Coordinates of C-alpha atoms in Angstrom, one line a residue:
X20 CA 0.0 0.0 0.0
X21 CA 2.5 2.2 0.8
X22 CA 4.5 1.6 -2.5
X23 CA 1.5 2.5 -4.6
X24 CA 1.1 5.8 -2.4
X25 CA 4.4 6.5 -3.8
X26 CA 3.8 6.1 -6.9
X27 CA 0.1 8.5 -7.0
X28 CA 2.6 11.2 -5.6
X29 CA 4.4 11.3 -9.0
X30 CA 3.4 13.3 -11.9
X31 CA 0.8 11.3 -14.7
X32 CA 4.1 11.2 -16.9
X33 CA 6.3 8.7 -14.1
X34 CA 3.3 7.1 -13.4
X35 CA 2.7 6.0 -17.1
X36 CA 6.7 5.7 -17.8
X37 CA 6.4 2.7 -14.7
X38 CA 3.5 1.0 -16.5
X39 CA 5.6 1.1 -19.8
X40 CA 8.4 -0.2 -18.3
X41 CA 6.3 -3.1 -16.9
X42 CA 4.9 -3.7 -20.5
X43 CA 8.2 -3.6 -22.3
X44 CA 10.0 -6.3 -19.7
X45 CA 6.6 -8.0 -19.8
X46 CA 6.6 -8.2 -23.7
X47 CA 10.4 -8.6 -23.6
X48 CA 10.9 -11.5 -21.7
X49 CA 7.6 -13.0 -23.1
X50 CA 9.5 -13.6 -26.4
X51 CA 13.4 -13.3 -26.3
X52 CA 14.0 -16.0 -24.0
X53 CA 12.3 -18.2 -26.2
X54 CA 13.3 -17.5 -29.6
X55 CA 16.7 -19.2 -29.9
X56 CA 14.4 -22.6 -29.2
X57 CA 12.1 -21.5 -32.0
X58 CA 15.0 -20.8 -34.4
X59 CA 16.4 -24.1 -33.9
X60 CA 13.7 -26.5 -33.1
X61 CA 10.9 -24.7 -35.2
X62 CA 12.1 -23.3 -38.2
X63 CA 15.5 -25.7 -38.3
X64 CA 18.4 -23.4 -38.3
X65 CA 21.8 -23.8 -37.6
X66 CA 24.0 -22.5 -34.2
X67 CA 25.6 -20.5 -36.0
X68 CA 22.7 -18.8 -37.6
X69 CA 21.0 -18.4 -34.6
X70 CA 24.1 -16.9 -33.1
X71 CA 24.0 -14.7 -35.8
X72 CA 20.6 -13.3 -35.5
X73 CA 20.5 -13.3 -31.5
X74 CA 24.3 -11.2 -32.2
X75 CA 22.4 -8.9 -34.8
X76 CA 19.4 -8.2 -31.9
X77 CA 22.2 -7.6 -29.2
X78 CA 24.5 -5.5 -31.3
X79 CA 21.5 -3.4 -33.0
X80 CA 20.6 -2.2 -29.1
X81 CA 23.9 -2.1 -27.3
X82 CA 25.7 -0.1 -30.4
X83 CA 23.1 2.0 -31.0
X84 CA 22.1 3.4 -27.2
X85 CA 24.4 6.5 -28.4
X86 CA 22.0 7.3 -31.5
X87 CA 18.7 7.0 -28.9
X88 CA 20.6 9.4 -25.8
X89 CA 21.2 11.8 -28.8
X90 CA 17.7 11.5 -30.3
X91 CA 16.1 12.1 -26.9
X92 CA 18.2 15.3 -26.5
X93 CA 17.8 16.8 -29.8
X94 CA 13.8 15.7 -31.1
X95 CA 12.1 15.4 -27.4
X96 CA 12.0 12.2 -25.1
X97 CA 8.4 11.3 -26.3
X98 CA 8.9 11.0 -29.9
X99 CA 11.8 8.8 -29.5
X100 CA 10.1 6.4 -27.0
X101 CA 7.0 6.3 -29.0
X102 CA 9.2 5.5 -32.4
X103 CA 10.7 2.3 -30.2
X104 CA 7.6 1.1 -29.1
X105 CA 6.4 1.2 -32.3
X106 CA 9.8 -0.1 -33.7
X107 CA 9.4 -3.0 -31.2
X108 CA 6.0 -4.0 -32.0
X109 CA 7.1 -4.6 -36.1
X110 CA 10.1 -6.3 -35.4
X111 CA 8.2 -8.8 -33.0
X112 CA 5.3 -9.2 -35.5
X113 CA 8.0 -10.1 -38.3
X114 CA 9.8 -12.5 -36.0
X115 CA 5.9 -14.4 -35.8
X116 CA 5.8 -14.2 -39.4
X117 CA 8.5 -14.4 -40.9
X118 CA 10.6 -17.8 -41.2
X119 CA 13.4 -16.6 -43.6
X120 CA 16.6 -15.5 -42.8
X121 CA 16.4 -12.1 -44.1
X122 CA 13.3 -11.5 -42.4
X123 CA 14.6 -12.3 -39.2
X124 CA 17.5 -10.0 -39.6
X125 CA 15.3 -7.8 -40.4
X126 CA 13.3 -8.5 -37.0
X127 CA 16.2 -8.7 -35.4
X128 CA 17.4 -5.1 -36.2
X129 CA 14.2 -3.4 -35.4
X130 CA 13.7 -5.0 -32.1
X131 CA 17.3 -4.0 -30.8
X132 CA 16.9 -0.5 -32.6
X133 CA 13.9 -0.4 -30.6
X134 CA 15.4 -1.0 -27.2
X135 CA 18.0 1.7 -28.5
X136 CA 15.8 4.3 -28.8
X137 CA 13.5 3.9 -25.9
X138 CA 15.5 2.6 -23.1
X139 CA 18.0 6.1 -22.5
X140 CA 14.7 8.0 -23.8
X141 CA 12.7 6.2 -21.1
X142 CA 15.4 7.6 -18.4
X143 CA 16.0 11.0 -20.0
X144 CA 12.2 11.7 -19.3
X145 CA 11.8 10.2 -15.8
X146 CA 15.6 11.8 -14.6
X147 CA 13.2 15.2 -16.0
X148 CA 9.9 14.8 -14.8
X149 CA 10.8 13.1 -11.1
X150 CA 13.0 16.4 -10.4
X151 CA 14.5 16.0 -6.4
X152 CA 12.7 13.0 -5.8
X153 CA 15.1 10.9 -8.4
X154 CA 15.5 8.3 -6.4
X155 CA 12.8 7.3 -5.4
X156 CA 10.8 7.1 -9.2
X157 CA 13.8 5.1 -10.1
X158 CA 13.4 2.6 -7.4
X159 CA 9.8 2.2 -8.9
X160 CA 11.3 2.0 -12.3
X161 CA 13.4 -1.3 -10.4
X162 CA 10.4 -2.6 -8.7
X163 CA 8.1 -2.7 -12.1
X164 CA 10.8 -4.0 -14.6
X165 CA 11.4 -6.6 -11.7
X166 CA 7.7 -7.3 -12.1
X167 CA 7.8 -7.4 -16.1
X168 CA 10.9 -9.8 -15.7
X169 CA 9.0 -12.4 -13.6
X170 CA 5.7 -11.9 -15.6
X171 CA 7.1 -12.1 -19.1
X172 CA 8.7 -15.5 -18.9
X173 CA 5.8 -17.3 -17.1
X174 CA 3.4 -15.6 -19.7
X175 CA 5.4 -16.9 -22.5
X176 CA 6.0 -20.2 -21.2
X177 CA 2.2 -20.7 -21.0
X178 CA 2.0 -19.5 -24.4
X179 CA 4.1 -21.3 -25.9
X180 CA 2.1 -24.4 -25.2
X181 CA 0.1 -22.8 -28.1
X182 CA 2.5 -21.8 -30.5
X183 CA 5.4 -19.4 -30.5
X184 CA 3.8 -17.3 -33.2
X185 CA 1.2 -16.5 -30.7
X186 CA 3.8 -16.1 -28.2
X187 CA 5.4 -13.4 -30.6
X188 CA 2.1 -11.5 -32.0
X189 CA 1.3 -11.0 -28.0
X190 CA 4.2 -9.7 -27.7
X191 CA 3.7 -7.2 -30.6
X192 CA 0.7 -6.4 -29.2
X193 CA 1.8 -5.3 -25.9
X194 CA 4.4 -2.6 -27.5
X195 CA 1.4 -1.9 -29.7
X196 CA -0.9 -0.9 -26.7
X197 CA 2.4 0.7 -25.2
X198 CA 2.5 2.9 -28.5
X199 CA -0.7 4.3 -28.5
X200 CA -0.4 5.1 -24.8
X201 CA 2.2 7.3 -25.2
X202 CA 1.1 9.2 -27.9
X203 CA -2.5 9.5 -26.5
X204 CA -1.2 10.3 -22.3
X205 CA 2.6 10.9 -22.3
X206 CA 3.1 14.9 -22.2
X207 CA 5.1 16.2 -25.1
X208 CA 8.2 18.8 -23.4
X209 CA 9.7 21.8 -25.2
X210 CA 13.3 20.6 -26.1
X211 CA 15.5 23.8 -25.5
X212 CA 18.2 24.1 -28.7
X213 CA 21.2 22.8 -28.8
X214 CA 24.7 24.2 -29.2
X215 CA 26.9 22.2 -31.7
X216 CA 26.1 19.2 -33.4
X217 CA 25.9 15.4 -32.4
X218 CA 29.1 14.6 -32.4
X219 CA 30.0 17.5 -30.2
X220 CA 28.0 16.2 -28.0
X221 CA 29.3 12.8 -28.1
X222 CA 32.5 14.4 -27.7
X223 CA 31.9 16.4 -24.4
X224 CA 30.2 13.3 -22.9
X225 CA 33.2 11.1 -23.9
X226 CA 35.7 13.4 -23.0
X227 CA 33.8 13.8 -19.0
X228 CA 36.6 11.8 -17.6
X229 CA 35.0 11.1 -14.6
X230 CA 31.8 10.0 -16.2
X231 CA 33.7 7.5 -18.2
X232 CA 35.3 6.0 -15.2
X233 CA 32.4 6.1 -13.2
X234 CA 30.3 4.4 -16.6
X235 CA 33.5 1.4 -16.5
X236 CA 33.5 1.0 -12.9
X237 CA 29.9 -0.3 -13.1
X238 CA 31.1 -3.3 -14.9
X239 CA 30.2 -5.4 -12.0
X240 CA 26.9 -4.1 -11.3
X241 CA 26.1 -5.0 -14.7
X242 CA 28.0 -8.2 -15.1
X243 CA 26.4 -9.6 -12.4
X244 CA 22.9 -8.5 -12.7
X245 CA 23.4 -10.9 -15.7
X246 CA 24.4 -14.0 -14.0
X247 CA 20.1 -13.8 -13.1
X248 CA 19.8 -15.3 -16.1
X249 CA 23.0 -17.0 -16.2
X250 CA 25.1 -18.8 -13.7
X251 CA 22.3 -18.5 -10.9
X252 CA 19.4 -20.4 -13.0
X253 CA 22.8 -23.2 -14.0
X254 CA 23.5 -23.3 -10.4
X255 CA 19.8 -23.8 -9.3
X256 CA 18.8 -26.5 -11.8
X257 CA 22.2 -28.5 -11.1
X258 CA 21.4 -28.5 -7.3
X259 CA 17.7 -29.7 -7.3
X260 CA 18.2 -31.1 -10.8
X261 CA 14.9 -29.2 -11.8
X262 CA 14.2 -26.9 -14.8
X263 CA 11.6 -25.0 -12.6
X264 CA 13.9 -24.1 -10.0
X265 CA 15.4 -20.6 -12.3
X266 CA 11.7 -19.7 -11.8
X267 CA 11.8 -19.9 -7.8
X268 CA 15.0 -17.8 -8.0
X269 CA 13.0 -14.9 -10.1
X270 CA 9.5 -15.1 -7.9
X271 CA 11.3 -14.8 -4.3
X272 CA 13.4 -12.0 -5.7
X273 CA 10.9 -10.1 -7.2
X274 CA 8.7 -10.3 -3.9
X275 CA 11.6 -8.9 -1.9
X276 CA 11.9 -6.4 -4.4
X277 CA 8.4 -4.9 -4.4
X278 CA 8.3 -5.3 -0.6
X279 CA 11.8 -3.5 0.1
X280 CA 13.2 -1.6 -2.9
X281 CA 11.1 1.5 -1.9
X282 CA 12.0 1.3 1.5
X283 CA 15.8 1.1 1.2
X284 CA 16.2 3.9 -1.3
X285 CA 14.3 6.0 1.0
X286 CA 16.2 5.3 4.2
X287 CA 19.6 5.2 2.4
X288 CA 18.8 8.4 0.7
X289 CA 18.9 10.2 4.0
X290 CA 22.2 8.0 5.2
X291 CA 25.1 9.6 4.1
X292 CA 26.4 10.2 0.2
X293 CA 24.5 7.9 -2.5
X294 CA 28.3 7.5 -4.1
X295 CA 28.9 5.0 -0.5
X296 CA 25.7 3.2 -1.0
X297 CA 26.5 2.8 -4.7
X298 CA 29.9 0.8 -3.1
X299 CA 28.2 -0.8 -0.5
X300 CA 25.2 -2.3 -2.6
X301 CA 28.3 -3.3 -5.5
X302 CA 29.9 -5.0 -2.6
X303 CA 26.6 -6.6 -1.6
X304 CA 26.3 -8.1 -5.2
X305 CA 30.1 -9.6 -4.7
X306 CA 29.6 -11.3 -1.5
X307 CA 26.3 -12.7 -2.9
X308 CA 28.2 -15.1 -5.2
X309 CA 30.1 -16.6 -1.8
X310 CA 27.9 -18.9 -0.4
X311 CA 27.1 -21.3 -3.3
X312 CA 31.1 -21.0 -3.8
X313 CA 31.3 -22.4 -0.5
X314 CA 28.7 -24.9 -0.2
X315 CA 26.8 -26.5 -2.9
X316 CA 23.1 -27.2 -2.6
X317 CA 19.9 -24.9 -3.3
X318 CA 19.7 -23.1 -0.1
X319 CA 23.3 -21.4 -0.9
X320 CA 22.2 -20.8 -4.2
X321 CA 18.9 -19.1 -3.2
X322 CA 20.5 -17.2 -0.3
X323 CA 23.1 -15.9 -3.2
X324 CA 20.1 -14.7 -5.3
X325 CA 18.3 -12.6 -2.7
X326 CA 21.9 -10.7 -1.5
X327 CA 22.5 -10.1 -5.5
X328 CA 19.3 -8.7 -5.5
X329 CA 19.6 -6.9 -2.3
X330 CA 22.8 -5.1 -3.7
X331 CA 20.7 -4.4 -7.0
X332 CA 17.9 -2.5 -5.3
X333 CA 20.5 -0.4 -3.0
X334 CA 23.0 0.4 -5.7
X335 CA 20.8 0.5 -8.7
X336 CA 18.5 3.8 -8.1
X337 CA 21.3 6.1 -7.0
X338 CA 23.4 5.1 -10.2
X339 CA 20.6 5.8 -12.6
X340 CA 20.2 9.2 -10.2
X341 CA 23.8 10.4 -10.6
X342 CA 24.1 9.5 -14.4
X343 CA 22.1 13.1 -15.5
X344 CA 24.5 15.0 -12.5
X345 CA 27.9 14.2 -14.2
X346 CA 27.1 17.1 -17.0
X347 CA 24.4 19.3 -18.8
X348 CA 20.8 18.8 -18.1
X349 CA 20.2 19.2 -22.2
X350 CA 22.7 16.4 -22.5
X351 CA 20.9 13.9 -20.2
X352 CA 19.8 11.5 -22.8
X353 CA 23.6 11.3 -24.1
X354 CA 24.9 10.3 -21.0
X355 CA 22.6 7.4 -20.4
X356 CA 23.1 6.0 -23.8
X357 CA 26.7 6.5 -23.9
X358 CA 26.6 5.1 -20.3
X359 CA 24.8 1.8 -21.7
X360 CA 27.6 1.7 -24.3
X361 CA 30.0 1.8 -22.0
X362 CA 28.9 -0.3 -19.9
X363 CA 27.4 -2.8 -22.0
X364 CA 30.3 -3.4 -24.0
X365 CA 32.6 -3.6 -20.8
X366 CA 29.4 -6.4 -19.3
X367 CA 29.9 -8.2 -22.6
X368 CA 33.4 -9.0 -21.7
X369 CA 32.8 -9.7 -18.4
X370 CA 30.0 -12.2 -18.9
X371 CA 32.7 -13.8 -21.8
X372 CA 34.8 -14.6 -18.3
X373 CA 32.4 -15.9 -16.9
X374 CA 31.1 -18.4 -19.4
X375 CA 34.7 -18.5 -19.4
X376 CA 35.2 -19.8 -15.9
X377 CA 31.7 -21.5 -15.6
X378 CA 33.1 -23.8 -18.5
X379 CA 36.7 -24.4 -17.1
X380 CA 35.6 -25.0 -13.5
X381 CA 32.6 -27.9 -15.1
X382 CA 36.3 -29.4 -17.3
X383 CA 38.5 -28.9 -14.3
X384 CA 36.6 -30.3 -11.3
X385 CA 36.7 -26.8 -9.5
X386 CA 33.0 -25.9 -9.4
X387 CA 33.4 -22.8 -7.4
X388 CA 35.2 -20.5 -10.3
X389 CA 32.8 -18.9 -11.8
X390 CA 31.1 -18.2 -8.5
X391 CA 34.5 -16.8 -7.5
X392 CA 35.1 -15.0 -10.9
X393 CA 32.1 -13.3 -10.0
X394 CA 32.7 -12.3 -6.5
X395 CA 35.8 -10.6 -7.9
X396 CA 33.7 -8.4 -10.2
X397 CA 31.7 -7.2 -7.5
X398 CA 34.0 -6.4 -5.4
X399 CA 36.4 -5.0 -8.0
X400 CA 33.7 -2.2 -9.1
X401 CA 32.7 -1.8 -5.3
X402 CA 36.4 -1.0 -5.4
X403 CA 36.4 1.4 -8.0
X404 CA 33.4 3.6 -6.8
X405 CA 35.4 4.0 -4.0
X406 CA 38.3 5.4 -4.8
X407 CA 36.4 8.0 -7.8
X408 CA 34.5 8.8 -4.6
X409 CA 37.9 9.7 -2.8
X410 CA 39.2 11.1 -6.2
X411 CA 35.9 13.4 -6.0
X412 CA 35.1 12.6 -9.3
X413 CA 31.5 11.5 -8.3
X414 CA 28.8 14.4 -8.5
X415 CA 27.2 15.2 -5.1
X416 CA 23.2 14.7 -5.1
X417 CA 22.9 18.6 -5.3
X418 CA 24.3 19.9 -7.8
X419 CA 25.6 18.8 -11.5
X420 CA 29.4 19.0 -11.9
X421 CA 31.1 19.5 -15.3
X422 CA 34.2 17.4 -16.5
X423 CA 36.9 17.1 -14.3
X424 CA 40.8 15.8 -15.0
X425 CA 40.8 14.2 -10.7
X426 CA 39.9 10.3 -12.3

């Protein structure tokens, strides 16, 4: 009760921006988990050509974050998350009916343009509209994609038992309802002109030294966010030997996070500098990989997934709070997509060590690796944070700082 109190205390735009982002994981995870199976048991293709269009999906988004930041900044938030909605709903519809290769490139590319466009748009416009209270709309922001994760899959796997082109046309039709929210509700704001072109921009954003050690040093917090869907749901099914046990690990975290995500944000927002917490909850998500290191079994590996996503909710909301502080308010959108880029490319290589280690440890006899590997990542980033904290190179809650030569 009190969460949704919260949430009638932010403008209609946060409000609506929460739904989408339940719709978008909803729809999101409905499909994409699926669709490697499809590819290969359905329509017959090779490993290699579904590596190939799963790469083309995850390279359209990841590479293209910088285009949606800029977008956001220079056309208006709305437009551009409207346009990935939309963007999203074709390339889903395609991938239900289309069974050639071209067409699923084609799919492929639209739904990871899509996520380009609307995911650094989606933050742009709530960093805008939430003002002070920051925090606090992007803990909801956690606490409903949290939500979409856990609904998505279970809405899909029940589909599924169908067909997965009806899997994939509800899919479409939930970015399709998503669409036509926006443009009917979502407020349009005056974009104030820019200075310079785009690639001025990119070049201020990219020479903010601070930002750019600040975006690497989250490689943990994103590497490890990933093992959700990763090592944890590996190290859950090997212990109880039951495919159904990934799905335990994603309902008990997503009930702690709608009962405490709220709560902790707004206790830890009046405790001291968000740049400590950002450390601490980093740390957190380290220490979570420990106990099934230790000792093997599915309590360890459950007690694992509720500190990772412990750390998540206290480190999570003050990152995506101090992203739009590191430079110019009209440049907000081009730090969270550069930020993604960053990050996601430096997250790419990280989860490559981990398959890395997951695979040696299973050849080597030394189960504990990739938990290990892990651990390290955590604590390596909690690490980092630190010492730009120290380095003051991290913005205080008050006030936006400009580049800086102290990282």
């Amino acid at each position: 009760m009190r969460t949704w109190h919260e949430i009638r205390r932010f403008p209609l735009a946060v409000r609506l921006l929460l739904v989408n982002q339940l719709g978008v994981n909803t729809g999101f995870y409905l499909l994409i988990p699926y669709l490697a199976t499809h590819l290969t048991e359905n329509l017959g293709l090779s490993a290699a050509v579904v590596g190939i269009v799963l790469g083309v999906r995850n390279l359209s988004q990841q590479g293209l974050f910088i285009i949606g930041g800029s977008a956001s900044d220079r056309l208006g938030a709305r437009g551009v998350i409207i346009a990935g909605c939309a963007l999203r709903t074709l390339g889903f519809a395609l991938f239900a009916l289309g069974d050639g290769l071209a067409v699923l490139l084609a799919a492929s590319v639209l739904s990871g343009l899509a996520g380009a466009l609307f995911n650094p748009a989606v933050r742009a416009y709530l960093a805008q509209e939430a003002g002070e209270r920051k925090a606090e709309a992007f803990a909801l922001f956690n606490v409903f994609a949290t939500t979409g994760a856990l609904i998505g899959p279970l809405l899909g796997s029940a589909l599924l038992l169908v067909d997965f082109r009806t899997s994939a046309l509800t899919a479409a039709g939930i970015f399709a309802v998503l669409t036509v929210a926006q443009a009917l509700v979502l407020p349009a704001r005056k974009v104030e002109p820019s200075v310079g072109g785009v690639l001025g921009d990119w070049r201020e954003v990219l020479g903010n030294r601070p930002f750019v050690a600040f975006a690497l040093a989250m490689v943990g917090m994103f590497t490890l966010e990933n093992q959700l869907y990763l090592l944890l749901p590996a190290g859950a099914r090997e212990a109880t030997g039951w495919d159904g046990a990934a799905g335990i690990v994603f309902l008990v975290g997503t009930v702690a996070n709608l009962a405490l995500q709220l709560r902790i944000t707004k206790r830890l927002k009046s405790c001291g500098d968000r740049a400590r917490w950002i450390a601490v909850g980093l740390a957190v998500m380290g220490l979570a990989f420990l106990p099934p290191a230790l000792m093997a079994g599915a309590v360890p590996v459950l007690a694992g997934a509720l500190l990772l996503y412990l750390g998540i909710m206290i480190a999570q909301p003050f990152v995506m709070e101090l992203i739009p502080r590191f430079g110019r308010p009209e440049l907000t959108g081009t730090y969270f997509g550069i930020f993604y880029v960053v990050s996601g490319v430096a997250a790419a290589l990280g989860n490559t060590a981990v398959g890395w280690a997951m695979d040696t440890g299973e050849s080597d006899g030394q189960p504990w690796l990739p938990w290990v590997c892990c651990a390290l990542f955590g604590l390596g980033s909690a690490g980092a944070v630190a010492w730009l904290y120290r380095r003051g190179a991290i913005p205080a809650p008050a006030e936006p700082v400009r580049e800086r030569s102290t990282a």
